[in-house]
Short mmCIF file of C-alpha atoms in Angstrom, two decimals:
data_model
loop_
_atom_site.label_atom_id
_atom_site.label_comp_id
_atom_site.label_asym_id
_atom_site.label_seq_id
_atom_site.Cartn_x
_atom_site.Cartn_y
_atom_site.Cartn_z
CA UNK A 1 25.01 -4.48 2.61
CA UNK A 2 27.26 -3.79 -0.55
CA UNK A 3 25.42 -1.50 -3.06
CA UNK A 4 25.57 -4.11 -5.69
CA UNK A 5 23.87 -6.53 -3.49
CA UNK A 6 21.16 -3.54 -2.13
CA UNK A 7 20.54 -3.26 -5.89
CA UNK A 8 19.98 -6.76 -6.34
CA UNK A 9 17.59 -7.29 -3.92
CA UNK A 10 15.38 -4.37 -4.79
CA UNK A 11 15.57 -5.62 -8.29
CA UNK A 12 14.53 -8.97 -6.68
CA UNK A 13 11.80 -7.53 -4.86
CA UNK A 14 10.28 -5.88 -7.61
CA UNK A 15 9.89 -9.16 -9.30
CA UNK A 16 8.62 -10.58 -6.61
CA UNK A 17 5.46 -8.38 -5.76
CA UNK A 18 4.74 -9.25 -10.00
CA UNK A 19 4.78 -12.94 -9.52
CA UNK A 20 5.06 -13.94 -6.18
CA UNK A 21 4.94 -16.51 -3.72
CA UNK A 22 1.69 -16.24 -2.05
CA UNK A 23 -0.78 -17.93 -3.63
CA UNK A 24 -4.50 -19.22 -3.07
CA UNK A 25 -4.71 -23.23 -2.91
CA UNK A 26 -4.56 -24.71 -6.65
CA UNK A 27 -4.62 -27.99 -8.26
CA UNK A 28 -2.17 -29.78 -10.00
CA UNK A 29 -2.94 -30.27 -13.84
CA UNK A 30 -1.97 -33.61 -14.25
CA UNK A 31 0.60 -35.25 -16.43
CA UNK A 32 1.96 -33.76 -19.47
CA UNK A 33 3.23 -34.90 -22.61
CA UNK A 34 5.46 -32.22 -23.27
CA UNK A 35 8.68 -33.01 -21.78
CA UNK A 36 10.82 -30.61 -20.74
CA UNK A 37 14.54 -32.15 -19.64
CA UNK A 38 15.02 -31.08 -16.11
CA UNK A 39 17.84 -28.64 -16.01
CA UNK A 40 21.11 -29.18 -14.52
CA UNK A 41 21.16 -28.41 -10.33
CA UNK A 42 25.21 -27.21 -10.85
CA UNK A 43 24.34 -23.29 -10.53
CA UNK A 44 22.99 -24.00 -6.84
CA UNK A 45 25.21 -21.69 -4.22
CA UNK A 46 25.42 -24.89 -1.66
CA UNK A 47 24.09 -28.12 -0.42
CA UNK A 48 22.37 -29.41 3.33
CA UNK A 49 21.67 -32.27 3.78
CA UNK A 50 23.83 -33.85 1.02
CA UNK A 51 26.67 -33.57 -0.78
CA UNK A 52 25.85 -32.12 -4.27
CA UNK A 53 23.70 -34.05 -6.26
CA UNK A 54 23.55 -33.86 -10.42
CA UNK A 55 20.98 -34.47 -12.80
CA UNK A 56 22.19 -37.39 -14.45
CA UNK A 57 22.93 -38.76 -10.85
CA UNK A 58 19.09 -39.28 -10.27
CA UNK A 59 18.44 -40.34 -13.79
CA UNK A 60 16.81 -43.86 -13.22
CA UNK A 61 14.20 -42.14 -10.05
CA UNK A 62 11.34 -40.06 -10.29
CA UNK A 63 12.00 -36.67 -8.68
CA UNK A 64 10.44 -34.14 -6.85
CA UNK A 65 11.80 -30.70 -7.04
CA UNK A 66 10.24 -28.37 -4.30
CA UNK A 67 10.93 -24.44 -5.09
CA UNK A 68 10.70 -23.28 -1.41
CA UNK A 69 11.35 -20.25 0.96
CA UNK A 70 11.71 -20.80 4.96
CA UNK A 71 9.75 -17.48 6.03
CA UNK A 72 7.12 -18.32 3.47
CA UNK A 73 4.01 -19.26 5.02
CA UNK A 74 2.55 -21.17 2.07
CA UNK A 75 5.98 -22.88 2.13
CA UNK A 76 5.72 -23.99 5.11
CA UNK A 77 2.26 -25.24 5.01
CA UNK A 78 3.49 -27.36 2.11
CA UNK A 79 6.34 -29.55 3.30
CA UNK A 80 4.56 -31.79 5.79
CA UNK A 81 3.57 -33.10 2.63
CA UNK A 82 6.74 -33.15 0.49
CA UNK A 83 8.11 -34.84 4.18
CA UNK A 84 5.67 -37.28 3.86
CA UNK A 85 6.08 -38.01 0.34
CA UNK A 86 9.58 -38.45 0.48
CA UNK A 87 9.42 -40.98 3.56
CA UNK A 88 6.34 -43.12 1.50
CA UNK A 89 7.93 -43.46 -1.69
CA UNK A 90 12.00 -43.65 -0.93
CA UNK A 91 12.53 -47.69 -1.28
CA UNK A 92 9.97 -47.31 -4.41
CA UNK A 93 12.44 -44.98 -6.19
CA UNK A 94 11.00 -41.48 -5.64
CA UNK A 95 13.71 -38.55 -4.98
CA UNK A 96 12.98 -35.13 -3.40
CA UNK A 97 15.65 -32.20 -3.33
CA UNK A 98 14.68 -29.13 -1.94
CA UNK A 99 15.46 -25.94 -3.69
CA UNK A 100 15.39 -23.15 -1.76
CA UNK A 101 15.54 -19.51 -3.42
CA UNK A 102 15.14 -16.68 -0.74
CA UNK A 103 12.39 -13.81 -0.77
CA UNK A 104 14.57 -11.68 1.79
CA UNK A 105 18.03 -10.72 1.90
CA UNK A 106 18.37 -12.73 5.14
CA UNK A 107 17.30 -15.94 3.48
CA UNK A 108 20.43 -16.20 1.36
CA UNK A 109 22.47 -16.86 3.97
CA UNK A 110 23.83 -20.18 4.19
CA UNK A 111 24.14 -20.65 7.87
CA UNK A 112 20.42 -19.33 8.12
CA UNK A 113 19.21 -21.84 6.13
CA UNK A 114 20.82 -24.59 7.46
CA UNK A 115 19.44 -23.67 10.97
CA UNK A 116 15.80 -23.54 9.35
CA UNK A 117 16.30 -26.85 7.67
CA UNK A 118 16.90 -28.38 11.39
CA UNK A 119 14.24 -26.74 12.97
CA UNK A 120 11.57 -27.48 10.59
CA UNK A 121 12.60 -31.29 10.21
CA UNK A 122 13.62 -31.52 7.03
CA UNK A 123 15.83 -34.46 6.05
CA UNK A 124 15.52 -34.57 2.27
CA UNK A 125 18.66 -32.96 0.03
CA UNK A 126 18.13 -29.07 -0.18
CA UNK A 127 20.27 -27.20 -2.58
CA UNK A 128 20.70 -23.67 -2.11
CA UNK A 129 19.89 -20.79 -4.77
CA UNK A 130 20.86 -17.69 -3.59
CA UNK A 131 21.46 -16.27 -6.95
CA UNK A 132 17.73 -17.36 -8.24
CA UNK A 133 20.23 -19.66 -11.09
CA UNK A 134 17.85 -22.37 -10.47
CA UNK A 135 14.75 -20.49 -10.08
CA UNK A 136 15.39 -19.08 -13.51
CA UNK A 137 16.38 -22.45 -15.33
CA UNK A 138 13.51 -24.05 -14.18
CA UNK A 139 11.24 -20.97 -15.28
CA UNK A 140 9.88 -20.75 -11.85
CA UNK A 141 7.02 -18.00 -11.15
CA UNK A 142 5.99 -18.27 -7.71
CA UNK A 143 6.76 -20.36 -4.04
CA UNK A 144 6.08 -22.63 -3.10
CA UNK A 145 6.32 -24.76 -6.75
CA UNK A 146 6.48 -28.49 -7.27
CA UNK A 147 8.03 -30.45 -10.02
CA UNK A 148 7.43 -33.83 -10.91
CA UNK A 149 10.28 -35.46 -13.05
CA UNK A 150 10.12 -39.00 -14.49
CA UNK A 151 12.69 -41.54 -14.82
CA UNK A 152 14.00 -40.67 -17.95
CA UNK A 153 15.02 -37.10 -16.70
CA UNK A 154 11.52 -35.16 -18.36
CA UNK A 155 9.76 -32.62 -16.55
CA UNK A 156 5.89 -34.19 -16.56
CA UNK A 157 4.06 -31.79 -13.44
CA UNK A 158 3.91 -28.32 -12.32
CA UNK A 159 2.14 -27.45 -9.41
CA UNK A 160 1.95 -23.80 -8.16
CA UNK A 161 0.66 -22.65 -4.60
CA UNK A 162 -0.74 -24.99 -2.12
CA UNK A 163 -3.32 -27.59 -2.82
CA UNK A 164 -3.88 -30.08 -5.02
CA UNK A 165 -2.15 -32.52 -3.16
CA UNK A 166 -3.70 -36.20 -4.09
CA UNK A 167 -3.33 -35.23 -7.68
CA UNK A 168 -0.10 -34.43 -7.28
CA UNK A 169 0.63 -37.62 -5.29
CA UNK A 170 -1.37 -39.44 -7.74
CA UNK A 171 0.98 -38.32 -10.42
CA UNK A 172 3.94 -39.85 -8.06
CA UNK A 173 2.66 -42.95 -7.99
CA UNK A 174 1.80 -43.32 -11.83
CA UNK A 175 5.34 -42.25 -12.73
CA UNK A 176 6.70 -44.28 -10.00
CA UNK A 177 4.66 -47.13 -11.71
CA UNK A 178 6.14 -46.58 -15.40
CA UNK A 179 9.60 -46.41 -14.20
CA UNK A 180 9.08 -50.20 -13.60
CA UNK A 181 8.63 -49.81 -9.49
CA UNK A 182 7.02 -52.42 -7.50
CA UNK A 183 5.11 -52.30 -5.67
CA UNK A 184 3.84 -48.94 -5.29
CA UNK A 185 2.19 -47.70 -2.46
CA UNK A 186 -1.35 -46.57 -2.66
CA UNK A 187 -3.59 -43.82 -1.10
CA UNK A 188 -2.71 -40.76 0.26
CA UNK A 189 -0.74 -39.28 3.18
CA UNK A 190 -2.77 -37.28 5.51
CA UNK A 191 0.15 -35.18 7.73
CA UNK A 192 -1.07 -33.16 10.11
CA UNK A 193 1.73 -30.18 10.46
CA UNK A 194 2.16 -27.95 13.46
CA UNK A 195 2.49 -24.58 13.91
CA UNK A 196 3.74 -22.68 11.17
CA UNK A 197 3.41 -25.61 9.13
CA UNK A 198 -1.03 -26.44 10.25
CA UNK A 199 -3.23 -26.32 7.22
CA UNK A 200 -4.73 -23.00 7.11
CA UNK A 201 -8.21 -21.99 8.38
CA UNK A 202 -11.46 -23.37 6.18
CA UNK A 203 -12.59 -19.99 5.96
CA UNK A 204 -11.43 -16.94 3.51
CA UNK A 205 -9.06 -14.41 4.68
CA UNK A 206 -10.07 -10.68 4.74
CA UNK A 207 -6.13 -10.29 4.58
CA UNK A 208 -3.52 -10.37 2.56
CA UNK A 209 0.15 -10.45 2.90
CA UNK A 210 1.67 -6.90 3.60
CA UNK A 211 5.21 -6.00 2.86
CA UNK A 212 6.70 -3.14 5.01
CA UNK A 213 9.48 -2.15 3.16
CA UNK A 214 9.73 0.83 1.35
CA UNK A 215 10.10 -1.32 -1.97
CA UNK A 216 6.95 -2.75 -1.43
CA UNK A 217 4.74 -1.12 1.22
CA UNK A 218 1.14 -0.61 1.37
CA UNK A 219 -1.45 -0.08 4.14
CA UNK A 220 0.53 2.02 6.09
CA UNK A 221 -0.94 5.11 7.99
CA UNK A 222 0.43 7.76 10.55
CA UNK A 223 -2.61 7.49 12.91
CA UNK A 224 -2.78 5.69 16.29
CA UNK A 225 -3.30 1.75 16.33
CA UNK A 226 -7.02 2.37 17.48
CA UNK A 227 -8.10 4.50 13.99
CA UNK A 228 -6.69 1.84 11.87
CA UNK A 229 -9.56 0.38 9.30
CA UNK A 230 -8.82 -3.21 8.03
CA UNK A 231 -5.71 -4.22 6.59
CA UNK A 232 -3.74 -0.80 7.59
CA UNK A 233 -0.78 -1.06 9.75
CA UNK A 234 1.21 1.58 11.97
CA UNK A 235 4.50 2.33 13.58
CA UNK A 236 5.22 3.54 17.00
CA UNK A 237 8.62 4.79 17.63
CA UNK A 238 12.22 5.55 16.26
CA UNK A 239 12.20 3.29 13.05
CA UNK A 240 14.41 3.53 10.19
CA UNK A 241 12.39 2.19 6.50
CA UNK A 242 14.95 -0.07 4.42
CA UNK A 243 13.62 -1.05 0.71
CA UNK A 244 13.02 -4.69 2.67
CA UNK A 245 12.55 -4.16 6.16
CA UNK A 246 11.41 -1.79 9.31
CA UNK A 247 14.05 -1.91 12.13
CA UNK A 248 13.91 -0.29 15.33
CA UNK A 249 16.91 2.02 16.11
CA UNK A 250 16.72 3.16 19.61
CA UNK A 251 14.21 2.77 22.50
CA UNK A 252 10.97 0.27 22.79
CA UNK A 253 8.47 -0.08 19.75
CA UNK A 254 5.50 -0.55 18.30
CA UNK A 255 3.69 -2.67 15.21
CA UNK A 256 -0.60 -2.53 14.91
CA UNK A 257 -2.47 -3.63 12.02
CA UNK A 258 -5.85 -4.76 11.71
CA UNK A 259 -6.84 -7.63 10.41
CA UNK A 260 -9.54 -10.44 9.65
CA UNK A 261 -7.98 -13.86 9.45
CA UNK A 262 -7.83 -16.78 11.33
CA UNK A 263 -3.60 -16.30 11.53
CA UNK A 264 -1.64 -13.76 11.70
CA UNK A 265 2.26 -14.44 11.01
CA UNK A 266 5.25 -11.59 11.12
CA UNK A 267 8.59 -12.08 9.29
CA UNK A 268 11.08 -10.64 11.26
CA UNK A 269 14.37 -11.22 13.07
CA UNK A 270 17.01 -9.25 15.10
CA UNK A 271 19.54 -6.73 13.35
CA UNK A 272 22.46 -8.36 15.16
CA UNK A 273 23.09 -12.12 15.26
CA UNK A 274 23.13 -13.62 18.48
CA UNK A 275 20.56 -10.70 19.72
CA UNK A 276 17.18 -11.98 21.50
CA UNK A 277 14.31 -9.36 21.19
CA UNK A 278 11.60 -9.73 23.69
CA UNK A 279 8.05 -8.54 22.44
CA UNK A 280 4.56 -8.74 23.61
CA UNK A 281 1.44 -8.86 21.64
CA UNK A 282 -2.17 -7.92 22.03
CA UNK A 283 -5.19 -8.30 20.40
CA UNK A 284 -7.73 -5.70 20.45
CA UNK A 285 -5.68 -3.93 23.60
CA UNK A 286 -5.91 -7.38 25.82
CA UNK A 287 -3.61 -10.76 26.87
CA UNK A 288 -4.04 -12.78 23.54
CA UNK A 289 -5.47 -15.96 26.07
CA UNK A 290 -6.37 -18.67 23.41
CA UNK A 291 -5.97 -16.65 20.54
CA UNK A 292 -2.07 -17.08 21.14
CA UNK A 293 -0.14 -18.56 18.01
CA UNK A 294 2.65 -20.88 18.34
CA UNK A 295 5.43 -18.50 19.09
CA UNK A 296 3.53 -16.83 22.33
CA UNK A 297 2.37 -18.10 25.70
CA UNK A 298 -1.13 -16.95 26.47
CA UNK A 299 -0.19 -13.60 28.02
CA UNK A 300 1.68 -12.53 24.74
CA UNK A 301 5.19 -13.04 25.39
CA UNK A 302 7.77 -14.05 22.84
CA UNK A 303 11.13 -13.57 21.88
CA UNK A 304 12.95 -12.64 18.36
CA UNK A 305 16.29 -14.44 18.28
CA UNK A 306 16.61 -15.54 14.68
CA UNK A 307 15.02 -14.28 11.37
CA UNK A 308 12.09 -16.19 10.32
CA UNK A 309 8.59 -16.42 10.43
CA UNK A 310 6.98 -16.02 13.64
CA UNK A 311 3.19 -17.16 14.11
CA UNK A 312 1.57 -14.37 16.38
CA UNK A 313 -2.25 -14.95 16.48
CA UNK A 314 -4.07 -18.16 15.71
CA UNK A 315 -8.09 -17.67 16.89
CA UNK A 316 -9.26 -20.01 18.22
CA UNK A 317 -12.92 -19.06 16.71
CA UNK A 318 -13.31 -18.51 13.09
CA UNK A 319 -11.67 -15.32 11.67
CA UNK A 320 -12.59 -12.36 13.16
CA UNK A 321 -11.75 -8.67 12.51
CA UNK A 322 -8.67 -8.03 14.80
CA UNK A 323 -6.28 -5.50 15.79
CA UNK A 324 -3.23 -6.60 16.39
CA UNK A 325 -0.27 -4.52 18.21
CA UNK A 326 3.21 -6.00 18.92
CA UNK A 327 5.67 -4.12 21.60
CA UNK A 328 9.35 -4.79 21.47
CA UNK A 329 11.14 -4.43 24.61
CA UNK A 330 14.52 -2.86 23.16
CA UNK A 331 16.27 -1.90 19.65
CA UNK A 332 18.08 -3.89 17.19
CA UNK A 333 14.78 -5.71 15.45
CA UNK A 334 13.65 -5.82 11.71
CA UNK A 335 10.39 -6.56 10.37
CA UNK A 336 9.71 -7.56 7.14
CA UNK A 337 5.72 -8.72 6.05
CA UNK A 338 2.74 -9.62 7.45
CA UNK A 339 1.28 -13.43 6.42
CA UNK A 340 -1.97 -15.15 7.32
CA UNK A 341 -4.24 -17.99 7.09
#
């Protein structure tokens, strides 16, 4: 990486941990009356999905503008709704485009992107905003973010975090009814996502999300795995510490942090494209069994051949205090924060 782009992205990191991305469920506040015109979507770095869409293009539709990251776990846990959404309300006029602003260096790829937009299913318009243009006209403070706009191009809705979501698709189908729509469908869609993208655990986390980057780091400790108190993390082997990331330079390695949630998610990826990192995981020194998440069998076994988020641990019984250890088999993977739910 260029020095003006490692600049950026520390710069971009530091904003981050003031307003970021991981937020507790909230509500929507309901329509209103200040009106806000919906900035233009021409500073976007690319398109999937579509070819480039402008404002005054969907002038005439409501619109739903979805600030999203793909190795963002609230993200994710969002957009079986915003998939729903659009799929309910398309032949009643509503629009959605996607707008997705990276968190890590690796997320302003275009090609990266693309592949997560296939994977996860999504078939709406994404624009790309790899320069945070977008993010910044749209005075954006945290992912994942909603917008509601109305037919006559006004910003009416904000909605921050996850949550919140019959008011917010109550607030669809109101605009959708004063832009003249009929009919309107009514209730609300009930999607029941899958792995990364399941509703979180009913009960509270103990756990928060844990950057291990230099920029960023906390909870980490030069003691062995099994002296680690909650929410303190440890290496094991030759890593090198990046402002972003932890990658492992030479021989087999370790990751252990313990943890009380009912998830346990790891951003990470291999240095090289094309590279497939094999990695086991235990939890509290055994064979994870039913505790496995959705990117392990039941004896711990995965493999890291693209960056994203990887779901590690999903307990099968409430949300126990946990420690977690990951092994991987041979060099050339990064790691870049701990999620959970």
């Amino acid at each position: 990486m260029k020095t003006t782009a490692r600049l950026f992205w520390f710069a971009f990191a530091v904003v981050v941990a003031l307003t970021c991305a991981h937020f507790s469920p909230t509500q929507a506040q309901g329509l209103f009356q200040r009106k806000d015109a919906m900035p233009s979507l021409a500073a976007g770095t690319g398109w999937v999905n579509s070819a480039p869409i402008t404002t005054e293009s969907l002038r005439g539709k409501v619109v739903l503008v979805d600030f999203w990251t793909y190795s963002c776990i609230n993200c994710l846990r969002t957009l079986p709704y915003v998939k729903a959404w659009a799929q309910k309300y398309k032949d009643a006029g509503l629009a959605v485009v996607g707008v997705h602003t990276p968190e890590f260096g690796f997320e302003m790829r275009g090609p990266n992107v693309q592949r997560a937009v296939k994977d996860l299913a999504v078939d709406f318009p994404v624009v790309t905003d790899s320069k945070r243009a977008l993010w910044q006209a749209f005075g954006v403070q945290g992912w994942p973010t909603m917008m509601l706009v109305d037919a006559q191009g006004k910003i009416r809705l904000r909605q921050l975090g996850e949550g919140g979501y019959e008011d917010t698709e109550r607030a669809i189908q109101q605009l959708l009814r004063d832009a003249g729509a009929a009919p309107v469908p009514t209730g609300f869609v009930a999607p029941q996502g899958e792995g990364t993208q399941a509703a979180p655990g009913r009960q509270r986390t103990a756990s928060n999300e844990t950057y291990l980057g230099a920029a960023q780091r906390q909870g980490f400790r030069v003691t062995p795995a099994a002296k680690l108190s909650l929410n303190e993390w440890t290496l094991d082997g030759a890593w090198t510490v990046e402002d972003e990331r932890v990658c492992l330079r030479q021989g087999t390695g370790r990751i252990a942090y313990r943890f009380m949630a009912r998830d346990l998610h790891l951003v990470a990826g291999p240095a090289m494209d094309g590279e497939t990192i094999p990695f086991r995981v235990r939890v509290d020194g055994r064979d994870p069994g039913p505790d496995k998440g959705f990117d392990t069998d039941a004896a711990g076994n995965g493999r890291a051949d693209a960056h994203r988020l990887f779901q590690l641990v999903r307990q099968g019984k409430g949300s126990g205090e946990r420690l977690f250890e990951i092994e991987f088999a041979k060099p050339g993977v990064c790691a870049y924060a701990f999620t959970f739910g």
